[in-house]
Coordinates of C-alpha atoms in Angstrom, one line a residue:
M1 CA 14.6 -36.9 1.1
G2 CA 15.0 -40.3 -0.6
Q3 CA 18.0 -41.0 -2.9
L4 CA 20.5 -37.9 -3.0
T5 CA 21.7 -37.1 -6.3
I6 CA 23.7 -34.2 -7.9
D7 CA 20.6 -32.5 -9.1
D8 CA 19.5 -32.3 -5.1
L9 CA 23.1 -31.0 -4.2
V10 CA 22.9 -28.1 -6.9
A11 CA 19.3 -27.4 -5.8
Q12 CA 20.5 -27.1 -2.2
A13 CA 23.5 -25.1 -3.0
D14 CA 22.7 -21.8 -1.4
R15 CA 21.8 -23.2 1.7
L16 CA 24.8 -25.5 1.9
G17 CA 27.0 -22.7 0.7
L18 CA 28.3 -24.5 -2.5
T19 CA 28.8 -23.1 -5.9
R20 CA 29.5 -25.5 -8.6
L21 CA 32.7 -24.7 -10.8
A22 CA 32.7 -27.4 -13.3
G23 CA 31.6 -30.9 -14.1
P24 CA 28.2 -32.6 -15.0
V25 CA 24.9 -32.1 -13.1
G26 CA 22.1 -34.6 -13.3
P27 CA 20.9 -37.7 -11.7
Q28 CA 24.3 -39.1 -10.6
T29 CA 23.7 -40.7 -7.1
V30 CA 25.6 -39.5 -4.1
L31 CA 26.0 -42.5 -1.8
R32 CA 28.3 -41.0 0.9
V33 CA 30.4 -38.1 1.9
E34 CA 33.8 -38.2 3.3
V35 CA 36.8 -35.9 4.2
A36 CA 39.8 -36.7 2.4
A37 CA 43.0 -35.2 0.9
L38 CA 43.5 -35.6 -2.9
E39 CA 46.5 -37.9 -2.5
R40 CA 43.6 -40.4 -0.7
L41 CA 41.3 -40.1 -3.7
A42 CA 42.5 -43.8 -4.8
D43 CA 41.3 -45.2 -1.3
V44 CA 37.8 -43.6 -1.4
P45 CA 34.9 -45.7 -2.5
A46 CA 33.0 -45.1 -5.8
G47 CA 30.0 -43.0 -5.3
T48 CA 31.2 -41.1 -2.7
L49 CA 31.3 -37.1 -2.5
V50 CA 34.8 -35.8 -1.1
V51 CA 35.4 -32.9 0.8
V52 CA 38.9 -31.7 0.4
P53 CA 40.4 -30.3 3.7
E54 CA 43.1 -28.2 2.0
E55 CA 43.2 -24.9 3.4
E56 CA 45.4 -23.1 0.6
N57 CA 45.0 -23.3 -3.2
V58 CA 45.6 -26.5 -5.0
A59 CA 48.7 -26.5 -7.4
P60 CA 47.1 -26.9 -11.0
Y61 CA 49.1 -30.0 -11.7
R62 CA 47.9 -31.8 -8.3
L63 CA 44.4 -30.7 -9.3
D64 CA 44.6 -32.3 -12.6
V65 CA 46.0 -35.7 -11.4
A66 CA 43.0 -35.8 -8.6
L67 CA 40.3 -35.0 -11.1
R68 CA 41.8 -38.1 -13.6
R69 CA 41.9 -40.5 -10.2
A70 CA 38.2 -39.0 -9.4
G71 CA 37.0 -40.1 -12.7
A72 CA 38.8 -43.2 -12.7
R73 CA 37.3 -44.3 -9.3
G74 CA 33.7 -42.9 -10.2
L75 CA 33.4 -40.5 -7.5
A76 CA 30.4 -38.3 -7.3
G77 CA 32.3 -35.3 -7.1
L78 CA 34.8 -33.1 -5.1
V79 CA 34.0 -30.2 -2.9
L80 CA 37.1 -27.6 -2.6
L81 CA 37.3 -25.3 0.6
T82 CA 39.4 -22.6 -1.1
D83 CA 38.6 -19.8 -3.1
V84 CA 40.0 -21.4 -6.1
V85 CA 39.4 -20.5 -9.8
L86 CA 39.8 -23.7 -11.7
P87 CA 42.2 -23.4 -14.9
E88 CA 40.8 -24.6 -18.3
T89 CA 42.4 -28.0 -18.1
A90 CA 40.8 -29.1 -14.7
V91 CA 37.5 -27.9 -16.3
A92 CA 38.1 -29.7 -19.2
L93 CA 39.0 -33.0 -17.2
A94 CA 36.1 -32.9 -14.6
D95 CA 33.6 -32.6 -17.7
R96 CA 35.4 -35.7 -19.5
G97 CA 35.6 -37.5 -16.5
G98 CA 32.1 -36.9 -15.0
V99 CA 33.4 -35.3 -12.0
P100 CA 31.2 -32.6 -10.6
V101 CA 33.4 -29.8 -8.8
F102 CA 32.0 -27.6 -6.0
R103 CA 33.6 -24.8 -4.1
A104 CA 32.7 -23.8 -0.6
A105 CA 35.0 -21.3 0.5
G106 CA 35.9 -20.6 4.0
A107 CA 33.7 -23.3 5.2
G108 CA 35.1 -26.1 7.7
P109 CA 35.3 -29.7 6.2
A110 CA 33.3 -31.2 9.0
D111 CA 30.4 -28.7 8.7
V112 CA 30.2 -29.2 4.8
A113 CA 30.3 -33.1 5.2
M114 CA 27.5 -33.0 7.9
A115 CA 25.2 -30.9 6.0
V116 CA 25.6 -33.2 3.1
D117 CA 25.6 -36.3 5.5
R118 CA 22.1 -34.7 6.5
L119 CA 20.7 -34.6 3.2
L120 CA 21.9 -38.1 2.7
S121 CA 20.2 -39.4 6.1
G122 CA 16.9 -37.5 5.4
G123 CA 14.2 -37.9 7.9
A124 CA 12.8 -35.1 10.3
S125 CA 16.0 -33.3 11.5
E126 CA 17.0 -32.5 7.9
A127 CA 13.7 -31.2 7.1
V128 CA 13.6 -28.9 10.0
L129 CA 17.1 -27.7 9.3
R130 CA 15.9 -26.7 5.6
A131 CA 12.8 -25.3 7.0
A132 CA 14.5 -23.0 9.6
T133 CA 16.9 -22.0 7.2
A134 CA 14.5 -20.9 4.7
V135 CA 12.8 -19.1 7.2
E136 CA 15.5 -17.4 8.5
R137 CA 16.7 -16.2 5.1
T138 CA 13.4 -15.2 3.9
S139 CA 12.9 -13.1 7.3
A140 CA 16.1 -11.4 6.8
H141 CA 15.1 -10.7 2.9
A142 CA 11.7 -9.5 4.1
A143 CA 13.5 -6.5 6.2
S144 CA 14.6 -5.2 3.1
P145 CA 12.3 -2.0 1.7
D146 CA 13.0 -3.4 -1.6
S147 CA 11.8 -7.0 -1.1
T148 CA 8.9 -8.7 -3.3
V149 CA 6.8 -11.4 -3.5
E150 CA 8.8 -12.7 -6.2
S151 CA 12.0 -12.1 -4.4
L152 CA 10.8 -13.5 -1.2
L153 CA 9.9 -16.9 -2.9
T154 CA 13.0 -16.8 -4.6
A155 CA 15.1 -16.6 -1.4
A156 CA 12.9 -19.1 0.2
G157 CA 13.1 -21.7 -2.6
N158 CA 16.9 -21.2 -2.8
A159 CA 16.9 -22.5 0.8
L160 CA 14.6 -24.9 0.7
G161 CA 16.2 -26.4 -2.5
T162 CA 12.9 -26.4 -4.7
E163 CA 11.0 -23.5 -6.7
L164 CA 8.2 -21.9 -4.9
L165 CA 5.6 -20.4 -6.9
L166 CA 2.5 -17.8 -6.3
V167 CA -0.4 -19.5 -8.1
D168 CA -3.9 -18.3 -8.6
D169 CA -6.6 -20.3 -6.8
P170 CA -10.5 -19.1 -6.8
D171 CA -11.1 -21.0 -3.9
V172 CA -8.4 -19.9 -1.6
T173 CA -9.5 -17.8 1.5
W174 CA -7.5 -15.6 3.8
S175 CA -7.5 -18.0 6.6
D176 CA -5.8 -20.7 4.4
P177 CA -2.1 -21.0 5.7
H178 CA -0.4 -20.9 2.4
A179 CA -2.4 -17.8 1.1
V180 CA -0.9 -14.7 0.1
C181 CA -3.1 -11.8 1.2
I182 CA -3.6 -8.0 0.9
G183 CA -6.0 -7.1 3.9
E184 CA -8.0 -10.1 3.9
V185 CA -8.0 -10.4 0.2
A186 CA -6.3 -13.7 -1.2
V187 CA -4.3 -12.9 -4.4
G188 CA -2.8 -16.6 -4.5
R189 CA -1.5 -19.5 -3.0
V190 CA 1.9 -20.4 -2.3
V191 CA 3.1 -23.7 -3.7
A192 CA 6.3 -26.0 -4.0
A193 CA 7.2 -27.4 -7.3
V194 CA 8.4 -30.4 -5.1
P195 CA 6.9 -30.7 -1.8
D196 CA 8.2 -32.2 1.1
A197 CA 8.3 -32.2 4.9
A198 CA 10.5 -29.1 4.7
T199 CA 8.2 -27.3 2.7
A200 CA 5.3 -28.0 4.6
V201 CA 6.9 -26.5 7.8
A202 CA 8.2 -23.4 5.8
L203 CA 5.5 -22.1 3.5
P204 CA 3.2 -21.0 6.0
V205 CA 5.8 -18.5 7.2
V206 CA 6.7 -17.8 3.9
A207 CA 3.1 -17.1 2.8
S208 CA 3.1 -14.6 5.6
L209 CA 6.0 -12.7 4.8
A210 CA 4.7 -12.4 1.2
S211 CA 1.6 -11.0 2.2
R212 CA 3.3 -8.2 4.2
A213 CA 5.2 -7.4 1.2
A214 CA 2.1 -7.6 -0.9
Q215 CA 0.3 -5.7 1.3
R216 CA 3.3 -3.2 1.3
R217 CA 3.4 -2.7 -2.0
M218 CA -0.1 -2.1 -2.7
S219 CA 0.2 0.9 0.0
D220 CA 3.1 2.2 -2.0
R221 CA 1.4 2.0 -5.2
Y222 CA -2.2 3.0 -4.5
A223 CA -2.1 4.9 -1.5
R224 CA -2.4 8.0 -3.4
S225 CA -5.2 6.7 -5.5
Q226 CA -7.3 5.9 -2.4
S227 CA -6.8 9.3 -0.8
R228 CA -8.0 10.8 -4.2
A229 CA -11.0 8.3 -4.0
D230 CA -12.1 9.5 -0.7
L231 CA -11.9 13.0 -1.9
V232 CA -14.2 11.9 -4.8
V233 CA -16.8 10.6 -2.6
E234 CA -16.7 13.6 -0.3
L235 CA -17.2 15.8 -3.4
V236 CA -20.0 13.9 -4.9
L237 CA -21.7 14.0 -1.6
A238 CA -21.1 17.8 -0.9
E239 CA -23.4 20.9 -1.4
S240 CA -22.8 22.6 -4.6
S241 CA -21.6 25.8 -2.8
R242 CA -18.8 23.6 -1.3
V243 CA -17.3 22.6 -4.6
E244 CA -14.7 25.2 -4.6
A245 CA -13.4 24.2 -1.2
F246 CA -12.2 21.1 -2.8
V247 CA -9.9 22.5 -5.3
G248 CA -6.7 23.1 -2.9
Q249 CA -6.9 19.5 -1.5
A250 CA -7.3 18.0 -5.3
A251 CA -4.2 19.7 -6.4
R252 CA -2.2 18.5 -3.7
L253 CA -3.6 15.1 -4.3
G254 CA -3.0 15.3 -7.9
L255 CA -6.8 15.1 -8.7
P256 CA -7.1 17.0 -11.9
L257 CA -10.5 18.6 -11.2
H258 CA -10.2 20.8 -14.2
H259 CA -10.2 17.7 -16.5
S260 CA -13.2 15.9 -18.3
H261 CA -14.7 13.2 -15.9
V262 CA -17.0 10.4 -16.7
V263 CA -18.4 8.3 -14.0
A264 CA -19.7 4.8 -13.9
W265 CA -21.8 3.5 -11.0
L266 CA -22.1 -0.1 -10.3
K267 CA -25.3 -0.9 -8.1
P268 CA -25.6 -4.3 -6.5
T269 CA -29.0 -5.9 -6.1
G270 CA -30.1 -8.8 -4.2
V271 CA -31.7 -11.3 -6.3
N272 CA -34.0 -12.5 -3.2
D273 CA -33.6 -9.6 -1.3
P274 CA -33.5 -6.2 -3.3
A275 CA -32.9 -3.9 -0.5
G276 CA -30.1 -6.1 1.0
Q277 CA -26.4 -5.2 1.4
A278 CA -24.0 -7.0 -0.9
P279 CA -21.3 -8.9 1.1
R280 CA -18.6 -6.8 2.7
S281 CA -15.9 -9.2 1.5
V282 CA -16.8 -8.2 -2.1
Q283 CA -15.7 -4.5 -1.7
A284 CA -11.7 -5.0 -0.7
A285 CA -11.3 -7.6 -3.6
L286 CA -13.3 -5.6 -6.2
E287 CA -11.2 -2.4 -5.0
L288 CA -7.9 -4.3 -5.8
F289 CA -9.3 -6.1 -8.9
A290 CA -10.3 -2.4 -10.2
L291 CA -6.7 -0.7 -9.2
Q292 CA -4.7 -3.3 -10.9
L293 CA -7.1 -3.4 -14.1
V294 CA -6.7 0.5 -14.4
D295 CA -2.9 0.4 -13.7
G296 CA -0.7 2.0 -16.3
R297 CA -3.9 2.9 -18.4
P298 CA -3.5 6.5 -19.9
E299 CA -6.4 8.1 -18.2
T300 CA -6.4 9.0 -14.5
W301 CA -8.5 6.5 -12.5
H302 CA -10.4 6.5 -9.2
V303 CA -12.3 3.4 -7.6
A304 CA -14.4 4.8 -4.6
F305 CA -17.3 3.2 -2.5
L306 CA -20.7 4.6 -1.2
Q307 CA -21.8 1.7 1.0
S308 CA -22.1 -1.3 -1.2
D309 CA -22.3 0.9 -4.6
V310 CA -19.1 1.3 -6.8
L311 CA -18.1 4.5 -8.5
L312 CA -15.3 4.4 -11.4
V313 CA -14.2 7.6 -12.5
S314 CA -11.8 8.2 -15.5
S315 CA -10.4 11.4 -16.0
E316 CA -8.3 13.1 -18.8
E317 CA -7.9 16.3 -20.9
H318 CA -10.9 17.8 -22.3
G319 CA -11.7 16.5 -25.9
A320 CA -10.2 13.2 -25.7
A321 CA -12.2 10.9 -28.0
D322 CA -14.2 7.8 -26.9
H323 CA -14.0 8.8 -23.3
Q324 CA -17.4 7.0 -22.5
R325 CA -16.4 4.1 -24.6
R326 CA -13.2 3.4 -22.6
L327 CA -15.0 3.8 -19.3
R328 CA -17.4 1.4 -20.4
E329 CA -14.7 -1.1 -21.1
V330 CA -13.5 -1.1 -17.8
G331 CA -16.8 -0.8 -16.0
E332 CA -18.1 -4.1 -17.6
R333 CA -15.1 -6.1 -16.6
V334 CA -15.5 -4.8 -12.9
Q335 CA -19.2 -5.4 -13.4
R336 CA -18.3 -9.1 -14.2
Q337 CA -15.7 -9.5 -11.5
A338 CA -18.3 -8.4 -8.9
R339 CA -20.9 -10.9 -9.9
T340 CA -18.3 -13.4 -9.7
L341 CA -17.2 -12.3 -6.1
A342 CA -20.9 -11.9 -4.8
G343 CA -22.2 -15.2 -6.2
P344 CA -25.2 -15.8 -7.8
G345 CA -27.6 -14.3 -5.5
W346 CA -26.1 -10.6 -6.6
E347 CA -26.6 -8.7 -9.8
Y348 CA -24.4 -5.5 -10.7
T349 CA -26.1 -2.7 -12.5
L350 CA -23.8 -0.4 -14.3
G351 CA -24.8 3.0 -15.0
L352 CA -22.8 5.2 -17.2
G353 CA -22.4 8.9 -16.9
T354 CA -21.6 11.5 -19.8
P355 CA -18.0 13.3 -20.1
Q356 CA -18.3 16.6 -18.0
I357 CA -15.8 19.1 -17.3
G358 CA -14.7 20.2 -13.8
A359 CA -15.8 19.6 -10.5
A360 CA -19.2 20.7 -11.1
G361 CA -19.1 18.2 -14.2
L362 CA -17.8 15.3 -12.2
R363 CA -20.8 15.6 -9.5
L364 CA -23.1 15.9 -12.8
S365 CA -21.7 12.9 -14.2
A366 CA -21.8 10.9 -10.9
A367 CA -25.6 11.9 -11.0
E368 CA -26.2 10.6 -14.2
A369 CA -24.4 7.5 -13.8
R370 CA -26.5 6.7 -10.5
I371 CA -29.8 7.5 -11.6
A372 CA -28.9 5.4 -14.9
A373 CA -28.5 2.4 -12.4
E374 CA -31.3 3.1 -10.1
S375 CA -33.6 3.4 -12.9
A376 CA -32.8 0.5 -14.5
V377 CA -33.1 -1.5 -11.0
A378 CA -36.3 0.3 -10.6
A379 CA -37.7 -0.8 -14.0
G380 CA -36.8 -4.5 -13.8
R381 CA -33.4 -4.2 -15.7
A382 CA -30.9 -5.2 -13.1
G383 CA -27.7 -6.5 -14.0
G384 CA -27.4 -4.5 -17.5
V385 CA -25.6 -1.6 -18.8
E386 CA -27.3 1.8 -18.8
L387 CA -26.2 4.9 -20.6
T388 CA -27.6 8.1 -19.8
D389 CA -29.2 10.4 -22.7
V390 CA -30.7 13.2 -20.9
T391 CA -31.5 17.0 -22.1
G392 CA -33.3 19.8 -21.1
L393 CA -35.5 19.6 -17.8
R394 CA -34.0 16.4 -17.1
R395 CA -30.4 17.6 -16.9
V396 CA -31.6 20.4 -14.8
L397 CA -33.2 17.9 -12.6
L398 CA -30.2 15.6 -12.6
D399 CA -28.0 18.5 -11.3
F400 CA -30.3 19.2 -8.6
F401 CA -30.6 15.8 -7.7
A402 CA -26.6 15.7 -7.3
S403 CA -26.9 17.9 -4.1
P404 CA -27.3 15.3 -1.1
I405 CA -29.0 18.5 0.9
S406 CA -31.6 19.4 -1.7
R407 CA -32.2 15.4 -2.2
R408 CA -32.9 14.9 1.5
L409 CA -35.3 17.9 1.1
L410 CA -37.4 16.3 -1.7
V411 CA -37.2 13.0 0.0
D412 CA -38.8 14.1 3.5
I413 CA -41.7 15.9 1.3
L414 CA -42.6 12.6 0.0
Q415 CA -41.8 10.6 3.1
P416 CA -45.3 10.2 4.3
L417 CA -46.3 8.6 1.3
D418 CA -43.3 6.2 1.4
D419 CA -44.6 5.3 4.9
L420 CA -47.7 3.9 3.1
G421 CA -45.9 1.1 1.4
P422 CA -43.9 1.1 -2.1
E423 CA -47.1 0.6 -4.2
R424 CA -49.1 3.1 -2.5
A425 CA -46.3 5.6 -2.7
E426 CA -45.8 5.0 -6.3
T427 CA -49.6 5.3 -7.1
A428 CA -49.6 8.5 -5.0
V429 CA -46.5 10.2 -6.6
R430 CA -47.7 9.6 -10.4
T431 CA -51.3 10.8 -9.3
L432 CA -49.6 13.9 -7.6
L433 CA -47.4 14.7 -10.7
A434 CA -50.5 14.4 -13.1
Y435 CA -52.4 16.6 -11.0
L436 CA -49.8 19.4 -10.4
A437 CA -48.4 19.3 -14.1
H438 CA -51.9 19.9 -15.3
R439 CA -52.5 23.0 -12.8
N440 CA -54.7 21.0 -10.3
S441 CA -57.0 19.7 -13.1
L442 CA -58.9 16.5 -12.0
A443 CA -60.0 16.2 -15.6
H444 CA -56.7 16.4 -17.2
A445 CA -55.0 14.4 -14.8
G446 CA -57.6 11.4 -15.2
R447 CA -57.1 11.7 -19.1
E448 CA -53.3 11.1 -18.5
L449 CA -53.8 8.4 -15.9
H450 CA -56.9 6.7 -17.8
L451 CA -59.0 7.2 -14.7
H452 CA -62.3 9.2 -14.0
A453 CA -61.8 12.6 -12.5
N454 CA -63.7 11.4 -9.4
A455 CA -61.2 8.5 -9.1
V456 CA -58.4 11.0 -9.2
G457 CA -60.1 13.2 -6.4
Y458 CA -60.6 10.1 -4.6
R459 CA -56.9 9.5 -4.5
L460 CA -56.0 12.9 -3.9
K461 CA -58.2 13.1 -0.7
W462 CA -55.7 10.2 0.9
I463 CA -53.0 11.6 -0.4
R464 CA -53.6 15.2 1.2
Q465 CA -54.3 13.7 4.4
A466 CA -50.9 11.5 4.3
L467 CA -48.9 14.8 3.3
Q468 CA -50.5 17.3 5.3
L469 CA -49.9 19.9 3.0
D470 CA -51.8 22.9 1.2
L471 CA -51.5 21.8 -2.3
E472 CA -53.3 25.1 -3.1
D473 CA -50.1 27.2 -1.9
P474 CA -47.9 28.0 -4.8
D475 CA -44.7 27.4 -3.2
V476 CA -45.7 24.2 -1.7
R477 CA -47.2 23.0 -5.0
F478 CA -43.8 23.7 -6.7
A479 CA -41.9 21.9 -4.1
V480 CA -44.1 18.8 -4.3
E481 CA -43.9 18.7 -8.1
L482 CA -40.1 19.0 -8.0
A483 CA -39.9 16.1 -5.4
C484 CA -42.4 14.0 -7.6
R485 CA -40.6 14.8 -10.9
V486 CA -36.8 13.9 -9.4
R487 CA -38.6 10.9 -7.8
M488 CA -40.1 9.6 -11.0
L489 CA -36.9 10.5 -12.9
S490 CA -34.8 8.3 -10.5
A491 CA -37.3 5.6 -10.3
T492 CA -37.9 4.7 -14.3
R493 CA -36.7 6.1 -17.6
G494 CA -38.8 6.7 -20.2

């Protein structure tokens, strides 16, 4: 530990069982420790910390005499083993004479002297003892349900004799022995203000206990929000006819389905592999970031995931102003954090729905946000923010698109064209939509597509062969046109 000072004793006071009663603190050096009665202070060398073995309270006049002698001899300080309260005269003499006075009530003189002597000697045994004390006290503190990361670091720091801090470190990972984690998400690193051999031994255990406290706090604070988020995902994916079934469960979880909802849809896209899945490590870290970001805001927030896509739902009383703008502020911060977490190989596109009321409104806003994000990606605008502005037929199609079963049926209709490859599928869908929208007129479809009617007819020949559907049947024609319109709505925005 190097040269022992009064400052070091004060820093180690909790572990040593010392309480400072009077006298100065600072860099005064403690050269040795000795057990000696007050009457023997005149024989004790300068720089000695004297442990007074008196088992009963010392008379005030004796204490005054002893403090004068200690100051005259240049002693490092006195340790009293009784539960004494210093009179004002003794406090004044200790301050004036530069003699720190400590209390270690109930301790044995040999035990106190040995503990201080270990500090004087330093070395591996003293470091291991401090580390063991820190681990023991921190573990006992962690058993309390009220323990927090901050209180655990304080308990460990008191035992180690140095302040412990939780610092942000963007490079720390869950496998770092000093990392504090929630699950596998590192939220910081434990460091010692004055590192030494003892802190090197104790810090991995302290960090582990702090991680458990952080995880418990996360569960206590956000478990209900995470349950509501699971329900939001079920609601978004459910068939329209099942919406009412969610009302009771939502009420039990405190999800205000009757409120106004606006949804942001965050879609990751690989720069080199647009069809790839974003790193799984991003999800947990992004969820934690988003939950902490919205904690304490007046709106009710839900953070949910559909595979790699992120849903942010903001709910509040109907009629509140700037609902979408406030969602956008949060969404853009989550978007930036997602890019940071995923790295330069990924873009995150943010689609924003419009405020809608009730369970059906939440589903519609989610569909709007999803299509806005997917449309931007398909149109080559990945990485931006896309607003929804839909009216008339587009809104009807969005509502239809919000139903996963309906969406699956339409996907099945066009699947034979998708099997031909993305370029031929896009050509086929555009051609079909133009042809069907103009009541099966090759000429009118050609003018819209800037093609000769014969070219349209040629395309339709291989399209019919792929689909194996009777496009003269009104019901089939309606289903195919609906599938094409929904596909075009989700693939590009005009």
